[in-house]
Backbone as numpy.savetxt, mean C-alpha at the origin, in Angstrom:
# Nx Ny Nz CAx CAy CAz Cx Cy Cz
-2.71 -19.82 1.23 -1.44 -18.87 1.77 -2.63 -18.10 2.82
-2.24 -17.85 4.09 -3.39 -17.07 5.26 -2.42 -16.37 5.61
-2.81 -14.87 5.57 -2.15 -13.95 6.60 -3.40 -12.88 6.98
-2.72 -12.12 7.36 -3.71 -10.61 7.15 -2.52 -9.22 7.11
-3.22 -8.53 6.18 -2.13 -7.44 5.83 -3.72 -5.84 5.91
-2.26 -4.86 6.36 -2.89 -3.67 6.10 -1.97 -2.65 5.27
-3.37 -2.37 3.89 -3.08 -2.16 2.82 -3.55 -0.33 2.65
-2.61 0.36 2.53 -2.99 1.71 2.39 -2.86 2.43 1.19
-3.93 2.74 0.25 -3.68 4.00 -0.77 -3.90 5.36 -0.28
-3.04 6.09 -0.94 -3.01 7.76 -0.40 -3.19 8.11 -1.88
-3.03 9.88 -1.65 -3.30 10.57 -3.22 -2.07 10.94 -3.89
-1.15 9.64 -3.98 -0.18 9.79 -5.02 -0.61 8.86 -6.48
0.13 9.68 -7.47 -0.12 8.91 -8.53 0.53 6.97 -8.39
-0.16 6.16 -9.49 0.49 5.50 -9.01 -0.44 4.39 -7.97
-1.92 4.96 -8.43 -2.95 3.61 -7.54 -3.44 2.90 -8.18
-2.81 2.30 -9.13 -2.77 0.89 -10.06 -1.81 -0.30 -9.35
-1.45 0.37 -8.33 0.04 -0.64 -7.83 -1.04 -0.76 -6.39
-1.44 -0.05 -5.55 -2.17 -0.51 -4.41 -3.21 -1.16 -4.93
-4.14 -1.44 -6.02 -5.11 -1.56 -6.31 -4.22 -3.29 -6.95
-3.82 -3.15 -7.57 -2.51 -4.68 -7.97 -2.97 -5.45 -6.70
-1.78 -5.04 -5.67 -1.50 -5.28 -4.74 -2.72 -6.20 -3.58
-3.92 -5.05 -3.65 -5.14 -5.52 -2.84 -5.54 -7.38 -3.48
-5.63 -7.23 -5.19 -5.94 -8.25 -5.59 -5.11 -9.22 -5.81
-3.96 -9.18 -5.61 -3.06 -10.72 -5.36 -3.40 -11.03 -4.14
-3.48 -10.11 -3.19 -3.47 -10.44 -1.74 -4.90 -11.19 -1.45
-5.61 -10.73 -2.31 -7.23 -11.84 -1.98 -6.59 -12.56 -2.73
-6.50 -12.87 -4.14 -6.76 -14.15 -4.50 -5.71 -15.14 -4.30
-4.43 -14.62 -3.32 -3.90 -15.45 -2.66 -4.45 -16.00 -1.48
-5.54 -16.14 -1.07 -6.37 -16.19 0.13 -6.12 -15.56 1.50
-5.99 -14.36 1.11 -5.55 -13.46 2.34 -6.38 -12.77 2.46
-6.54 -11.69 4.08 -7.09 -11.18 4.38 -6.48 -9.69 4.17
-7.20 -8.76 4.08 -6.58 -7.62 3.38 -7.46 -6.13 4.58
-6.82 -5.38 4.93 -7.77 -4.30 5.74 -7.25 -3.32 5.12
-8.16 -2.67 4.35 -8.23 -1.57 3.04 -8.28 0.01 3.75
-7.45 1.33 3.20 -7.85 2.28 4.08 -7.20 3.10 2.74
-8.25 3.68 2.27 -8.04 4.75 1.41 -8.09 6.41 1.91
-7.16 7.30 1.34 -7.35 8.44 2.18 -8.64 9.49 1.34
-9.04 10.10 1.27 -9.86 11.18 0.29 -9.07 11.55 -1.23
-7.43 11.76 -0.99 -7.03 12.40 -1.36 -6.89 11.06 -2.78
-6.42 9.66 -1.83 -6.33 8.41 -2.48 -7.31 8.17 -3.42
-8.97 8.71 -3.04 -9.99 8.54 -4.15 -9.83 9.01 -5.17
-9.83 10.46 -5.34 -9.48 11.34 -5.84 -8.23 10.50 -6.77
-7.49 10.13 -6.90 -6.51 9.51 -7.68 -7.27 8.42 -7.98
-8.25 7.53 -7.73 -8.45 6.36 -7.96 -9.26 6.93 -9.13
-9.98 7.75 -9.06 -11.02 8.04 -10.03 -9.97 8.77 -11.34
-9.48 10.22 -11.05 -8.54 10.51 -11.65 -7.79 9.27 -12.92
-7.37 8.07 -12.43 -6.68 7.09 -12.91 -6.62 6.41 -13.60
-7.85 5.88 -12.52 -8.84 4.49 -12.69 -10.78 5.05 -13.03
-10.74 5.85 -13.05 -12.24 5.94 -13.07 -12.66 5.65 -12.64
-12.44 5.40 -11.16 -13.47 4.56 -10.02 -14.02 6.46 -9.64
-15.56 5.79 -9.05 -16.39 6.81 -8.68 -16.67 7.23 -6.95
-16.14 8.31 -6.57 -15.67 8.40 -5.71 -17.01 8.37 -4.48
-18.29 8.97 -5.89 -19.47 9.06 -4.29 -19.83 7.63 -4.24
-19.25 6.37 -5.36 -20.08 5.21 -5.09 -18.83 4.23 -4.39
-18.50 4.50 -3.37 -17.10 3.92 -2.96 -17.67 2.20 -2.87
-18.71 2.07 -1.62 -19.09 0.98 -1.46 -19.19 -0.02 -2.59
-19.57 0.03 -3.30 -20.10 -0.45 -4.83 -18.85 -0.93 -5.43
-18.16 0.02 -5.95 -17.03 0.23 -6.46 -15.89 -0.89 -6.15
-16.19 -0.83 -4.83 -15.10 -2.31 -3.67 -15.77 -3.39 -4.28
-16.97 -3.32 -4.46 -17.79 -4.78 -4.89 -17.22 -5.41 -5.84
-17.14 -4.44 -6.88 -17.10 -4.00 -8.45 -15.83 -4.74 -8.32
-14.88 -4.13 -7.65 -13.28 -4.80 -8.25 -13.32 -5.85 -7.32
-13.80 -5.95 -6.05 -12.49 -7.22 -4.83 -14.04 -8.31 -4.47
-15.50 -7.91 -5.20 -16.32 -8.86 -4.51 -15.76 -10.32 -4.62
-15.48 -10.91 -5.36 -14.98 -12.12 -5.41 -14.01 -12.43 -3.82
-13.59 -11.40 -2.93 -13.40 -11.63 -1.49 -13.68 -11.14 -0.93
-15.36 -10.88 -1.14 -15.95 -10.12 0.15 -15.82 -9.96 1.39
-15.49 -11.58 2.01 -15.60 -11.76 3.06 -13.96 -11.48 3.99
-13.18 -11.10 2.93 -11.79 -11.49 2.72 -11.09 -9.70 3.04
-12.06 -8.97 2.16 -11.66 -7.94 2.30 -12.49 -6.83 3.39
-11.77 -6.12 4.21 -12.30 -5.48 5.61 -11.95 -4.09 5.01
-12.68 -2.99 4.33 -12.36 -1.51 4.18 -13.14 -0.65 4.99
-11.99 0.33 5.43 -12.34 1.16 6.88 -11.98 2.74 6.32
-12.88 3.03 6.45 -12.95 4.94 6.28 -11.89 5.22 6.99
-10.92 6.57 6.69 -9.76 6.79 6.85 -10.17 7.74 8.44
-11.57 8.20 8.56 -11.56 8.87 9.64 -11.91 7.77 10.77
-11.99 6.61 10.60 -12.59 5.84 11.53 -11.36 5.44 12.67
-11.03 6.43 13.50 -9.90 6.42 14.88 -10.33 4.87 15.61
-11.59 4.59 15.58 -11.44 3.41 16.84 -11.74 2.05 15.93
-11.37 1.81 14.32 -11.49 0.77 13.66 -10.23 -0.56 14.15
-10.48 -1.36 14.09 -9.71 -2.90 14.66 -8.26 -2.64 14.63
-7.68 -2.09 13.15 -6.30 -1.99 13.24 -5.98 -0.32 13.31
-6.50 0.56 14.60 -5.75 1.45 15.12 -5.21 0.92 16.77
-5.42 -0.26 16.76 -5.12 -0.80 17.86 -4.17 -1.85 17.98
-3.13 -2.07 18.69 -1.55 -2.76 19.15 -2.25 -4.23 19.05
-3.46 -4.38 19.92 -3.94 -6.12 20.41 -4.22 -6.58 18.88
-4.69 -5.95 17.73 -5.49 -6.47 16.66 -4.01 -6.73 15.62
-3.69 -8.20 15.88 -2.83 -9.05 14.91 -2.75 -8.50 13.67
-1.62 -8.10 13.12 -1.54 -8.51 11.35 -0.04 -9.14 11.03
0.07 -9.18 10.05 0.98 -9.66 9.30 1.94 -8.17 9.19
1.79 -7.21 8.76 1.94 -6.03 8.90 1.30 -4.89 8.08
1.91 -3.93 6.96 0.97 -2.81 6.82 2.03 -2.31 5.36
1.45 -2.12 4.23 2.24 -1.26 3.16 1.22 -0.63 3.05
1.50 0.46 2.80 1.14 1.72 1.68 1.94 2.38 0.71
0.89 2.05 -0.57 0.87 1.67 -1.69 0.47 2.51 -2.87
-0.13 3.43 -3.06 1.64 4.19 -3.29 1.29 5.33 -1.91
2.30 5.91 -1.74 2.41 6.59 -0.07 2.95 7.93 -0.53
2.26 9.92 -0.22 2.07 10.31 -1.02 3.49 11.51 0.42
4.19 12.06 0.12 4.70 12.74 1.02 4.28 13.03 1.85
2.52 13.50 2.00 2.08 14.12 3.00 1.84 13.07 3.92
1.38 11.29 4.08 0.71 10.76 4.54 2.47 10.05 5.14
4.00 10.26 4.23 4.79 10.11 4.69 5.62 10.93 5.81
4.92 12.03 5.68 5.38 13.17 6.98 4.88 12.46 7.86
3.17 12.17 7.93 3.00 11.96 9.04 3.05 10.97 10.02
3.18 10.04 8.94 4.24 8.48 9.71 5.18 8.93 10.47
6.31 9.49 9.77 7.56 10.01 10.39 7.36 10.59 11.22
6.60 11.53 11.73 6.19 12.05 12.42 5.08 12.13 14.34
4.75 10.66 13.34 3.65 10.01 14.59 2.42 10.77 14.36
1.85 11.24 13.78 0.98 12.47 13.86 0.03 11.67 13.89
-0.41 10.76 13.86 -2.47 10.03 14.28 -3.00 10.34 13.94
-3.06 11.54 12.61 -4.28 12.21 12.24 -5.43 11.50 12.17
-5.10 10.17 11.59 -6.31 10.28 10.21 -5.97 8.23 11.02
-6.75 7.90 10.11 -6.90 5.85 10.79 -5.08 5.57 10.32
-4.89 5.97 8.31 -4.11 5.37 8.03 -2.50 5.39 8.81
-2.55 7.24 8.86 -1.37 7.15 10.00 -1.26 6.63 11.45
-2.48 6.42 12.19 -2.64 6.11 13.58 -2.13 4.55 13.43
-2.56 3.96 12.18 -1.91 2.64 12.01 -0.91 2.10 11.89
-0.46 2.48 10.89 1.27 2.40 10.68 1.87 2.93 11.81
1.62 3.82 12.79 1.82 3.94 13.91 2.24 2.76 14.76
0.70 2.35 15.03 0.51 0.69 15.77 1.48 -0.20 15.31
1.91 -0.14 13.63 3.10 -1.31 13.11 4.25 -0.89 13.85
4.37 0.52 13.70 5.66 0.31 14.41 6.18 0.63 15.90
5.39 0.37 16.40 5.18 0.57 18.17 5.22 -0.98 18.22
4.45 -1.96 17.29 4.20 -3.02 17.98 5.56 -4.07 16.91
6.46 -3.14 16.20 7.37 -4.07 15.47 7.46 -5.10 14.61
5.69 -4.65 13.71 5.79 -5.73 12.70 6.36 -4.40 11.19
6.63 -5.46 10.60 7.05 -5.06 9.01 6.07 -3.68 8.59
6.52 -2.37 7.99 5.98 -1.28 7.21 7.30 -1.44 6.38
6.01 -0.77 5.46 6.38 -0.59 3.95 5.84 0.09 3.46
6.39 1.09 3.28 5.97 2.60 2.10 6.39 2.30 0.31
5.69 2.56 0.04 6.40 2.97 -1.46 5.66 4.27 -1.83
7.26 5.46 -1.73 6.83 6.76 -2.09 7.12 6.84 -3.85
5.72 7.97 -4.09 6.20 8.09 -5.72 5.53 9.69 -5.74
7.01 10.24 -5.94 7.37 11.81 -6.00 8.61 12.17 -6.60
8.57 12.99 -7.76 10.26 13.19 -8.09 10.10 14.88 -8.31
10.70 15.56 -8.23 11.74 15.45 -7.32 11.94 15.40 -6.22
12.24 14.65 -5.59 12.51 14.89 -4.11 13.10 16.21 -3.45
12.19 16.39 -2.50 13.26 17.35 -1.65 13.83 16.72 -0.52
14.64 17.95 0.42 15.05 17.18 1.59 14.73 16.74 2.15
13.11 17.60 2.60 12.53 17.18 3.34 11.61 15.78 3.39
11.61 15.84 2.14 10.95 14.00 2.18 12.22 13.16 2.11
13.43 13.39 1.81 14.80 12.49 2.28 15.09 12.44 3.44
14.87 13.44 3.89 15.29 13.31 5.66 13.97 13.05 6.43
12.99 12.80 6.18 11.46 11.96 6.27 12.07 10.45 6.10
12.63 9.86 4.55 12.30 8.47 4.45 13.43 7.81 5.28
14.80 8.80 5.49 16.12 8.30 6.20 15.39 7.81 7.74
14.87 8.71 8.21 13.77 8.73 9.57 13.71 7.74 9.69
12.51 7.43 9.12 11.83 5.56 8.81 12.46 4.60 8.46
13.60 5.13 7.24 14.17 3.63 7.17 15.44 3.26 8.65
16.19 4.18 9.22 16.34 4.26 10.54 15.58 3.47 11.29
14.48 3.55 11.48 13.24 2.77 12.39 13.27 1.42 11.48
13.64 1.14 10.54 13.39 -0.16 10.08 12.23 -0.79 9.44
11.41 1.16 8.56 10.54 0.73 7.70 11.47 0.36 6.09
10.40 -0.39 5.59 11.24 -0.63 4.09 11.04 0.21 3.52
11.65 0.92 2.38 11.39 2.20 1.68 11.79 1.45 -0.17
10.39 1.46 -0.49 10.28 1.36 -2.10 9.79 1.57 -3.13
10.38 2.77 -3.36 10.46 3.59 -4.46 9.55 3.01 -5.34
8.73 3.57 -6.00 7.83 2.92 -7.50 8.75 3.87 -8.16
9.77 2.82 -8.60 11.09 2.80 -9.46 10.93 1.50 -10.42
10.12 1.44 -11.59 10.17 0.24 -12.28 11.17 -0.23 -12.85
11.88 -1.53 -13.18 12.85 -1.59 -14.55 12.70 -1.91 -15.59
13.35 -2.11 -15.86 13.24 -2.14 -17.67 14.11 -3.39 -18.51
15.05 -4.02 -17.17 15.98 -5.17 -18.23 14.78 -6.18 -18.78
13.73 -6.52 -17.88 12.91 -7.67 -18.09 12.18 -7.09 -19.97
12.25 -5.91 -20.27 11.95 -5.83 -21.47 10.02 -5.40 -21.76
9.95 -4.74 -20.43 8.04 -4.57 -20.56 7.42 -4.16 -21.49
6.64 -5.48 -21.94 5.56 -4.33 -23.38 4.57 -4.08 -22.98
4.20 -4.13 -21.83 2.84 -2.84 -21.54 3.34 -2.06 -20.04
1.81 -1.38 -20.01 2.11 -0.85 -18.52 1.67 -1.87 -17.55
0.54 -2.81 -17.98 0.69 -3.74 -16.41 1.64 -5.14 -16.56
2.95 -5.29 -17.35 4.25 -5.58 -17.07 4.84 -4.61 -16.00
5.03 -3.85 -16.35 5.17 -1.96 -15.66 5.05 -2.15 -14.08
3.89 -2.68 -13.88 3.29 -2.70 -12.35 3.26 -3.74 -12.05
3.21 -5.20 -13.04 3.22 -6.24 -12.12 5.05 -6.34 -11.64
5.92 -5.95 -12.45 7.53 -5.65 -11.48 7.09 -5.06 -9.99
6.31 -3.79 -10.12 6.52 -3.14 -9.20 5.94 -3.94 -7.82
4.81 -4.31 -8.39 3.90 -5.24 -7.28 4.88 -5.72 -6.43
5.03 -6.75 -7.53 6.38 -7.95 -7.28 7.46 -7.60 -6.54
8.25 -6.56 -6.80 8.93 -6.32 -5.65 8.50 -6.10 -3.99
7.22 -5.01 -4.49 6.94 -5.17 -2.81 6.27 -6.59 -2.51
6.01 -7.55 -2.77 5.51 -8.72 -2.21 6.76 -9.34 -2.03
8.01 -9.47 -2.90 9.52 -10.06 -2.43 9.76 -9.59 -1.16
9.26 -7.89 -0.57 10.19 -7.21 0.77 8.74 -8.03 1.77
7.67 -8.29 1.45 6.48 -8.94 2.16 6.80 -10.05 2.45
7.80 -11.06 1.78 8.53 -12.21 2.00 6.85 -12.68 1.45
6.74 -13.03 0.47 5.14 -13.66 -0.02 5.62 -13.89 -2.01
5.60 -15.27 -1.78 5.72 -15.61 -2.93 4.82 -14.95 -4.13
5.45 -14.85 -5.38 4.80 -14.52 -6.35 5.59 -15.05 -7.72
5.05 -14.81 -8.84 5.94 -15.19 -9.96 5.39 -13.83 -11.07
5.04 -12.53 -10.63 4.51 -11.45 -11.47 5.77 -10.84 -12.30
7.28 -10.77 -12.16 7.89 -10.81 -13.22 9.48 -11.89 -13.33
9.76 -11.79 -14.65 11.08 -12.80 -14.50 11.92 -11.70 -14.17
12.54 -12.70 -12.63 13.47 -12.11 -12.16 15.30 -11.87 -13.08
16.40 -11.28 -12.61 17.62 -11.06 -13.28 17.85 -12.33 -13.22
18.53 -12.72 -14.61 19.39 -14.64 -14.45 17.95 -15.40 -15.21
17.12 -15.26 -14.96 16.26 -16.27 -15.07 15.55 -16.20 -16.51
15.60 -17.61 -17.44 15.58 -17.77 -18.54 13.72 -16.83 -18.70
């Protein structure tokens, strides 16, 4: 399977979702352009124990099996390839997506590389998928999500299902990442679908 996707990880809880998606895409033979916000690194540290001061080494430890297909971009690098519409990708996923990042995308702020890459995806009419992770939601959050949904952005809230009777945190994570892959139109077998044996 070939392809080229941008994946953003922001400062919302649920960083394991983004890590699992990156790993799945790389294992499937795809190229991944990864952007992690500073708050995203903080959550990776708090939730998964990743070292913020050893970013390059940590990425090598986690994804070194596909080092030629993982391209990491600093969120401050506005001149990166993914900041230009002439750079072809299949789309972009922000997983998890903080409400601050969602707001920046909804208003075209382009204040950092992640927001700029999302802006490029929108203007080039490529798939943009956001996985917001916040509760409860304010009217501001809902209005920003509605604005983006009207523009064709896929909103996939981090709401795992329980009908498959998950026995572990990993199975809950697999379900959520599987739902994202469904929206990306990428085949997988991460969870048992309703009606399947």
